[in-house]
Short mmCIF file of C-alpha atoms and ligand atoms in Angstrom, two decimals:
data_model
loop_
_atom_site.label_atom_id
_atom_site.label_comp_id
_atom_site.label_asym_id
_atom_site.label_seq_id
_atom_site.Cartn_x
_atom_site.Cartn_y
_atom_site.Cartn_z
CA UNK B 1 -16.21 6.53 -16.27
CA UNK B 2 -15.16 10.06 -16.21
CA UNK B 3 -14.26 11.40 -20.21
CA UNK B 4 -11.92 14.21 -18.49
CA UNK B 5 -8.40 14.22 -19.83
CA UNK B 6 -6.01 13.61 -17.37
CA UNK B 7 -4.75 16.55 -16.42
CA UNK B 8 -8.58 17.53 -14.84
CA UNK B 9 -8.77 14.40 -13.41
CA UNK B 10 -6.01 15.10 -11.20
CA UNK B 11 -7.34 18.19 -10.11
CA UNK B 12 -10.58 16.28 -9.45
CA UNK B 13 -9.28 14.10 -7.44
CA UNK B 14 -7.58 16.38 -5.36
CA UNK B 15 -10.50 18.19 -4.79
CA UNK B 16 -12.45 14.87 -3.42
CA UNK B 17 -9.19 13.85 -1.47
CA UNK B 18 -9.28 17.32 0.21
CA UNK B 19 -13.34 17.42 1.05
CA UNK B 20 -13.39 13.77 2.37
CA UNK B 21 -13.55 13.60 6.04
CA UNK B 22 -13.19 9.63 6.04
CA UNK B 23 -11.60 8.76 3.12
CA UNK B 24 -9.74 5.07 2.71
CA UNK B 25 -7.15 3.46 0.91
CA UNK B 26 -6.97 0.33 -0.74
CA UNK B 27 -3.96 -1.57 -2.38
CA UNK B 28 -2.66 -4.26 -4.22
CA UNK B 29 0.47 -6.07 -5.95
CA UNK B 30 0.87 -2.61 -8.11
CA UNK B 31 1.57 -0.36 -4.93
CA UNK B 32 4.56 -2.08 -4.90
CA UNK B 33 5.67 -2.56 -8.14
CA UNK B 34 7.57 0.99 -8.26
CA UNK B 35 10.03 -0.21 -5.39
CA UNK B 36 11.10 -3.14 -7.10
CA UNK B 37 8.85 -6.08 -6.40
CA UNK B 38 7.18 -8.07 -8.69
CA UNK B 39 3.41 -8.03 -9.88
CA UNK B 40 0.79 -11.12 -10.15
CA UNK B 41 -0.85 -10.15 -13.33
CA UNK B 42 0.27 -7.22 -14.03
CA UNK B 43 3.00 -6.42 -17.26
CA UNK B 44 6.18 -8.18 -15.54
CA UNK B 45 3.75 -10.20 -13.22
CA UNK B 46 5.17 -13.15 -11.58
CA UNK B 47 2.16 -15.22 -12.17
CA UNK B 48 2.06 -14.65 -15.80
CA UNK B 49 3.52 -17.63 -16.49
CA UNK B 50 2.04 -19.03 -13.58
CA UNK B 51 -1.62 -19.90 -12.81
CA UNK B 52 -2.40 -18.21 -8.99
CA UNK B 53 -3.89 -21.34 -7.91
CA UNK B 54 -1.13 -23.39 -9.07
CA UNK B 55 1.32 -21.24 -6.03
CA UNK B 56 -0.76 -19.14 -3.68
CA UNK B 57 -2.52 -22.22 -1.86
CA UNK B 58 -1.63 -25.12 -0.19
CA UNK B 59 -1.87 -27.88 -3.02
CA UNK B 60 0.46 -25.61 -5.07
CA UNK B 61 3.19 -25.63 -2.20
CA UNK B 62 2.56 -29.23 -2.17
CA UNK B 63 3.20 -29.59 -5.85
CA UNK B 64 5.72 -27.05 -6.15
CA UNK B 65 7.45 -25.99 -3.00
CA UNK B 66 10.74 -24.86 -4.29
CA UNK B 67 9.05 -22.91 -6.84
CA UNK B 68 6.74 -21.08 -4.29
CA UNK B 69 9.56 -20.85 -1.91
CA UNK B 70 11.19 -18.61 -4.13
CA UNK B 71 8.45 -17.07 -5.14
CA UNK B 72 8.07 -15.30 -1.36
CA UNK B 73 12.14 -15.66 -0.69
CA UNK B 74 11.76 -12.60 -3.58
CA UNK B 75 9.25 -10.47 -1.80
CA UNK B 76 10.83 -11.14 1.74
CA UNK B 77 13.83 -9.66 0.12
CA UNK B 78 11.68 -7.01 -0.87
CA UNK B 79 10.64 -6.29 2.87
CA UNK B 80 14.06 -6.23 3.83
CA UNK B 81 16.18 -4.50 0.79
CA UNK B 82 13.41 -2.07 -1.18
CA UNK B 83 12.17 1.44 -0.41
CA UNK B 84 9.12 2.54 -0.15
CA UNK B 85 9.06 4.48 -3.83
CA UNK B 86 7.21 8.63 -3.43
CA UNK B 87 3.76 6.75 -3.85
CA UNK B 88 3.72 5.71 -0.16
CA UNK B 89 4.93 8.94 0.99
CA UNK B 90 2.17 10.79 -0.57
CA UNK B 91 0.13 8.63 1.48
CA UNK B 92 1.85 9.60 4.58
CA UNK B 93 1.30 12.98 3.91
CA UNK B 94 -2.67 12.50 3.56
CA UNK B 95 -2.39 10.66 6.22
CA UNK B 96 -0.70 13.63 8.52
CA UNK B 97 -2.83 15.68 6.84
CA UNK B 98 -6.04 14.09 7.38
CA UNK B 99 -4.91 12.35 11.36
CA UNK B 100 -6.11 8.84 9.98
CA UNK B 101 -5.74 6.88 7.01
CA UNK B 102 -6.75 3.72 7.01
CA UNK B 103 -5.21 1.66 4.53
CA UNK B 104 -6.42 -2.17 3.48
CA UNK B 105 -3.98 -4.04 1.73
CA UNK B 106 -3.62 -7.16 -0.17
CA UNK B 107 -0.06 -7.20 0.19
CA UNK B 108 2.47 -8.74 2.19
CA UNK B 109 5.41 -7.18 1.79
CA UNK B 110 5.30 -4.82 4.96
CA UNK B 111 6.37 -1.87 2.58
CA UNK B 112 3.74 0.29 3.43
CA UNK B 113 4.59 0.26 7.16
CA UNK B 114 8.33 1.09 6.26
CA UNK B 115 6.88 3.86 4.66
CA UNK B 116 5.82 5.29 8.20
CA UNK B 117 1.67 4.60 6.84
CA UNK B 118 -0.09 3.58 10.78
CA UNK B 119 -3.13 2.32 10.35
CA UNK B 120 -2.91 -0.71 7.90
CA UNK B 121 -4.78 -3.74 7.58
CA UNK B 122 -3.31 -6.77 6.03
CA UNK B 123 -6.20 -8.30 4.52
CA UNK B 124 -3.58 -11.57 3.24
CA UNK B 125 -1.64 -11.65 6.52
CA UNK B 126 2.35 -10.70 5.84
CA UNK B 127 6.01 -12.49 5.36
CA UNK B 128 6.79 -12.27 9.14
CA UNK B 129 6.67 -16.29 9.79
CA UNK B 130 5.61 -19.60 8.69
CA UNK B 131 4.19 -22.81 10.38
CA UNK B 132 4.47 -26.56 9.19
CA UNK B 133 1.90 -27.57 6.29
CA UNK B 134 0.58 -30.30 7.94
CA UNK B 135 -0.08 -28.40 11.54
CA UNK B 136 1.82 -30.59 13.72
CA UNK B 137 1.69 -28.38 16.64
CA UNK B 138 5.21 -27.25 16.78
CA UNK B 139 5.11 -23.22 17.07
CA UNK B 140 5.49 -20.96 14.08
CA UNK B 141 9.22 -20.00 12.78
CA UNK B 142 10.38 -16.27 11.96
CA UNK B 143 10.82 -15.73 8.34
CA UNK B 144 14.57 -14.83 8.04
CA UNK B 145 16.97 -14.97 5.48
CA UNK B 146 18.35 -18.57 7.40
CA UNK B 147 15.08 -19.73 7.00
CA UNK B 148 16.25 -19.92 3.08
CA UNK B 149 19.42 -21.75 3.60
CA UNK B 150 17.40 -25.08 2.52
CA UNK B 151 14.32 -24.86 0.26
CA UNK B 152 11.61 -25.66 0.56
CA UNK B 153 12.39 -24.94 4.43
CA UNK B 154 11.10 -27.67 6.41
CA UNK B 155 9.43 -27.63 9.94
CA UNK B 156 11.04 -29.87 13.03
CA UNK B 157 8.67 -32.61 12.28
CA UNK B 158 10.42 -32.97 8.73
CA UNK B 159 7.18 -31.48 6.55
CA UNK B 160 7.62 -28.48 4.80
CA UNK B 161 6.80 -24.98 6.05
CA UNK B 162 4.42 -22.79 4.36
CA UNK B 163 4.47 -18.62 4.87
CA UNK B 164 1.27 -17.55 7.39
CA UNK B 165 -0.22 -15.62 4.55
CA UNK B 166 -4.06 -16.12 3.58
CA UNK B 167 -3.58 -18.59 0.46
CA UNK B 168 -5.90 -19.42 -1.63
CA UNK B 169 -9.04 -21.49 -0.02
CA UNK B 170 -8.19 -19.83 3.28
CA UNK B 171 -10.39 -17.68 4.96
CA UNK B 172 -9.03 -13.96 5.66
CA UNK B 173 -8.05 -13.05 9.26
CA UNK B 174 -10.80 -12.00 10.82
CA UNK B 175 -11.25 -8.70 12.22
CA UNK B 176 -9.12 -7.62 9.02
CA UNK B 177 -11.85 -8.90 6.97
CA UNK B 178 -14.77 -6.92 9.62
CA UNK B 179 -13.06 -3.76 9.43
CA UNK B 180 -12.41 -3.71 5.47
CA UNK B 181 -16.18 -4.31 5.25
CA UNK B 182 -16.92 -1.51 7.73
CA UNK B 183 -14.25 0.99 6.59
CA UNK B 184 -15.84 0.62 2.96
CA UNK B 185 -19.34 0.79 4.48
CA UNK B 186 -18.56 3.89 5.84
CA UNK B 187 -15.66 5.82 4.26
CA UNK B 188 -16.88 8.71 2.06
CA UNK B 189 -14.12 8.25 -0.44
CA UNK B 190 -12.36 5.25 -1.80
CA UNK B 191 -8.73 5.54 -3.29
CA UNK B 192 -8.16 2.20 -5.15
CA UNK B 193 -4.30 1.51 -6.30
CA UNK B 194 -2.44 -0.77 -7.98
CA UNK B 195 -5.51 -3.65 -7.99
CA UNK B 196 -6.70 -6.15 -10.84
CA UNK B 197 -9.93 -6.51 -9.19
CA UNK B 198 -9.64 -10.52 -9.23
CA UNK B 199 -9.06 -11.61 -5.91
CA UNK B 200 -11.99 -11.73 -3.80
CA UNK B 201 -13.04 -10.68 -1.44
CA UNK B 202 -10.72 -7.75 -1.79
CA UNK B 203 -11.96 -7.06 -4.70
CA UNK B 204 -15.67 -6.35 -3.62
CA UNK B 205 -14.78 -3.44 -1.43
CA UNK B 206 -14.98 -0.78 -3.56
CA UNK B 207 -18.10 -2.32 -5.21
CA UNK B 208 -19.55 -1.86 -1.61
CA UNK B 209 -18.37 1.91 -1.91
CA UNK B 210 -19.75 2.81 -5.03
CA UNK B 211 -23.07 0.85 -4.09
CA UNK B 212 -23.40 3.39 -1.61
CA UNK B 213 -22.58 6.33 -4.52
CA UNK B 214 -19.23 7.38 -2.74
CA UNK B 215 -16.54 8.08 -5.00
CA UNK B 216 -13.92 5.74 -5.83
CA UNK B 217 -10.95 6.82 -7.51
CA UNK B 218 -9.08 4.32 -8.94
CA UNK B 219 -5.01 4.24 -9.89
CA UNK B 220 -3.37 2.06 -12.20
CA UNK B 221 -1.79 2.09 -15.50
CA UNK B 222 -4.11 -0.61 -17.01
CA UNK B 223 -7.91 -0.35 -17.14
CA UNK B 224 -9.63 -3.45 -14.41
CA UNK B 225 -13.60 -4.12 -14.21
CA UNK B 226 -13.76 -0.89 -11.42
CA UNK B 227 -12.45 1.70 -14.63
CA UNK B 228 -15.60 1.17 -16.68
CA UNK B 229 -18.13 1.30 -13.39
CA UNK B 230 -19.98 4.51 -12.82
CA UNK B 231 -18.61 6.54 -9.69
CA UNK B 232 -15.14 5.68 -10.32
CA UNK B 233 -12.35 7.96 -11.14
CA UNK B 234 -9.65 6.36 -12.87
CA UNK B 235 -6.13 7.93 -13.25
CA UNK B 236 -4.39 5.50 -15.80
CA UNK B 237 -1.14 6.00 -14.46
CA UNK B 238 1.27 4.61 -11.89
CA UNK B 239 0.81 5.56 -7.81
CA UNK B 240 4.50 6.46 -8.01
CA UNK B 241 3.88 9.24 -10.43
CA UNK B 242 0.36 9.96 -9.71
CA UNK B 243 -0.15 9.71 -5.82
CA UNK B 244 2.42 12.74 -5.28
CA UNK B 245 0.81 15.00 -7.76
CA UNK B 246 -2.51 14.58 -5.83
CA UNK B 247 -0.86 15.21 -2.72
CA UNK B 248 0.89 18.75 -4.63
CA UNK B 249 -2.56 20.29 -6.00
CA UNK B 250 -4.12 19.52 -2.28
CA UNK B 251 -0.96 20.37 0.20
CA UNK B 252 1.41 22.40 -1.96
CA UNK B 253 4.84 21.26 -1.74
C1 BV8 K 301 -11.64 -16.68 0.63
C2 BV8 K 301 -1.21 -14.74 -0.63
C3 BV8 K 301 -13.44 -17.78 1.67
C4 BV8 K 301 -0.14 -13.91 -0.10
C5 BV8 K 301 -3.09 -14.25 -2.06
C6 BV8 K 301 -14.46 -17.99 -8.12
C7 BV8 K 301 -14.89 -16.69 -8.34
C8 BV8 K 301 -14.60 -15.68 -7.43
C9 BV8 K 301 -13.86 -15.95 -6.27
C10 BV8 K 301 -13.43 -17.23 -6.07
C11 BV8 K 301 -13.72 -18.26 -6.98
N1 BV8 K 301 -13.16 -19.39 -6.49
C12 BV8 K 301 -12.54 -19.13 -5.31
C13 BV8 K 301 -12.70 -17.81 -5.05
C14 BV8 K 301 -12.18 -17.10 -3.87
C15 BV8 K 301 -10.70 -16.78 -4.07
C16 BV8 K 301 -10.47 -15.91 -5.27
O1 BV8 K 301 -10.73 -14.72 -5.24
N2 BV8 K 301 -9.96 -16.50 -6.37
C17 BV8 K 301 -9.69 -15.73 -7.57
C18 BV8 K 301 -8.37 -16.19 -8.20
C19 BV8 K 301 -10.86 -15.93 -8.53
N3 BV8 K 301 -10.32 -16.08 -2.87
C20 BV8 K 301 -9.88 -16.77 -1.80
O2 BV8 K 301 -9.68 -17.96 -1.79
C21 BV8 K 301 -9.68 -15.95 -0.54
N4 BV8 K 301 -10.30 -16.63 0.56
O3 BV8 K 301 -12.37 -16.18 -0.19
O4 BV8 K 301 -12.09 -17.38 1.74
C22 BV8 K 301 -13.43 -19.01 0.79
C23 BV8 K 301 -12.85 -20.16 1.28
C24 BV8 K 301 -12.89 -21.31 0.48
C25 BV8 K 301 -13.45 -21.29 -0.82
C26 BV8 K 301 -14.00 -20.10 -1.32
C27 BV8 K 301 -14.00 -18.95 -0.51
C28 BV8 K 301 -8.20 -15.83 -0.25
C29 BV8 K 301 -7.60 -14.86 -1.23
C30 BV8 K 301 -6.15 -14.58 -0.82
C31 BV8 K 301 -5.22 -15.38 -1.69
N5 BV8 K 301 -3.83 -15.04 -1.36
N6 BV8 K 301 -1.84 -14.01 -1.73
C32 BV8 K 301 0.78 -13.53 -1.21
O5 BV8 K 301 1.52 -14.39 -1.66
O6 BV8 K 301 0.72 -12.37 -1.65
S1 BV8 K 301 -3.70 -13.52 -3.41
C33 BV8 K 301 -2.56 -12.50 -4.08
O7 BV8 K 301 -2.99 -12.27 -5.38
C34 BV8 K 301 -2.45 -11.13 -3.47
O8 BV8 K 301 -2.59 -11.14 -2.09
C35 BV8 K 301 -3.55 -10.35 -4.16
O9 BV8 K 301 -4.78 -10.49 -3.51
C36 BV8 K 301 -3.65 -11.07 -5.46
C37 BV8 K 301 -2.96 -10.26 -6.52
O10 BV8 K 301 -3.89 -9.32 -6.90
P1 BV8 K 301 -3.46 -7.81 -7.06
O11 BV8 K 301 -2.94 -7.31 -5.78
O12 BV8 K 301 -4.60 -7.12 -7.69
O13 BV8 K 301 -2.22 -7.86 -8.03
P2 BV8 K 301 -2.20 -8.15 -9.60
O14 BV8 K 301 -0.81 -8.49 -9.97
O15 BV8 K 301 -3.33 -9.08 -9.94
O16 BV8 K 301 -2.56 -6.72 -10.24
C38 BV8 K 301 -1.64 -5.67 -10.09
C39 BV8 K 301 -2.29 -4.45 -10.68
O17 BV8 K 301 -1.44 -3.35 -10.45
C40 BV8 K 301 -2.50 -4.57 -12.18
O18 BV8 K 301 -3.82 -4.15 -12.49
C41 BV8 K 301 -1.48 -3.59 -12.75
O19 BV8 K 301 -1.97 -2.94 -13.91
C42 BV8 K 301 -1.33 -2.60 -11.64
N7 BV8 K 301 -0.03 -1.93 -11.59
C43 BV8 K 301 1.16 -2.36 -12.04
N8 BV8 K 301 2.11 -1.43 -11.79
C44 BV8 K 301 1.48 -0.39 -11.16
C45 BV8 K 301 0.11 -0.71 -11.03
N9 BV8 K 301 -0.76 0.12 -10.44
C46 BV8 K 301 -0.29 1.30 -9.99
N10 BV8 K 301 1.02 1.67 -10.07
C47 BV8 K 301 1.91 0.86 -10.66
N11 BV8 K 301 3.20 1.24 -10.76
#
């Protein structure tokens, strides 16, 4: 891990942001935290005083559907009622910048798409429907606010719905999953933000990087098993605060 005090470090990584030529982005829970929507793990994280196991997957909806229900009532919410914070319009600008960013997420909250970021790839899926638990054929409902009016909402066949995301035990969509795995095979520059490095197999992509000895630089306020690894750049700070000073050092502005 880079000794530099932070101030260098930001300079640093604007120098590596502005020589890459195929640099990607990858994201978790804490990208979002700044606009308003809750964390896993992180300080105010939703799963604090829950175990992920226990909600994200399908014997948790089982066991506690109203619980889980509100759990992704909160971040459809989020899709529909928070702003993108400056973090995601740093990105943009790269991503003007630059023509392409790709950007692989882990979350489903749409907001980086609202932020006007084109290329992203939902590695978990997203909040836009969900189809009965026990896959009795019947088609796939929007997720809308209605959808709420009854929890846990319930499919035609009288079982309960659960949200199209990748839960735990489920494999990852998958040319998501094939283009992760080549974008970190061949990017020359990995920008890792707001990510506890536990969920796999997000959470080997920047290993693959750094295997390769590209650069990964890593934001987040606390430090995850990427801070320590050597090759990575950490920036213990927030991508609301940190992403736009980047973005000033390389573009001005
Ligand atoms: C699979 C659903 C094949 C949608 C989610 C044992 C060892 C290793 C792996 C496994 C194992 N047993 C099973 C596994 C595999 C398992 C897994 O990884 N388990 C973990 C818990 C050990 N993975 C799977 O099951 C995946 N499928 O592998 O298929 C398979 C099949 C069968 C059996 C085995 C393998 C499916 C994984 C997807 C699960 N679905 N979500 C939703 O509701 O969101 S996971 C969910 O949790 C998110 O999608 C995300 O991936 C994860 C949360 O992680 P983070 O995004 O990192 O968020 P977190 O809160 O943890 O951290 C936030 C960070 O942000 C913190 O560090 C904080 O400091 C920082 N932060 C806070 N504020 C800011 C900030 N950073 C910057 N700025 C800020 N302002």
């Amino acid at each position: 891990m880079n000794e530099l005090q932070p101030g260098n470090l930001i300079s640093e990584a604007a120098d590596m942001v502005e020589a890459a030529r195929s640099m990607v982005v990858s994201t978790g829970a804490g990208m979002s935290s700044e606009s308003g929507v809750r964390t896993f793990r992180g300080e105010d994280g939703f799963w604090r005083e829950h175990r992920a196991e226990d909600l994200a997957s399908i014997e948790g909806i089982r066991k506690n559907p109203e619980l889980v229900w509100e759990w992704y009532r909160e971040r459809l919410k989020a899709c529909e009622e928070l702003e993108p914070h400056a973090g995601y319009y740093a990105l943009v600008t790269i991503q003007s910048e630059k023509g392409i960013l790709p950007l692989i997420t882990q979350n489903v909250d749409g907001l980086h798409q609202k932020a006007g970021i084109e290329d992203v790839i939902e590695l978990h899926g997203n909040l836009g429907s969900a189809s009965c638990i026990d896959r009795c054929g019947a088609p796939s409902v929007e997720m809308t606010e209605e959808l709420f009016e009854e929890l846990p909402p319930r499919c035609s066949c009288g079982s309960i719905l659960r949200p199209d995301v990748v839960l735990f035990g489920e494999q990852l969509p998958e040319e998501a999953l094939r283009r992760a795995f080549h974008l970190a095979d061949s990017c020359d520059l990995m920008m890792v933000i707001g990510t506890s490095m536990v969920v796999y197999p997000a959470s080997s992509l920047p290993l693959i990087a750094l295997q390769r000895g590209v650069k990964v630089i890593e934001i987040n306020p606390e430090v995850t098993p990427l801070s320590s690894l050597d090759g990575t750049i950490s920036l213990h700070g927030t991508a609301g605060s940190i992403l736009p000073e980047i973005v000033k050092v390389v573009y001005g502005g």
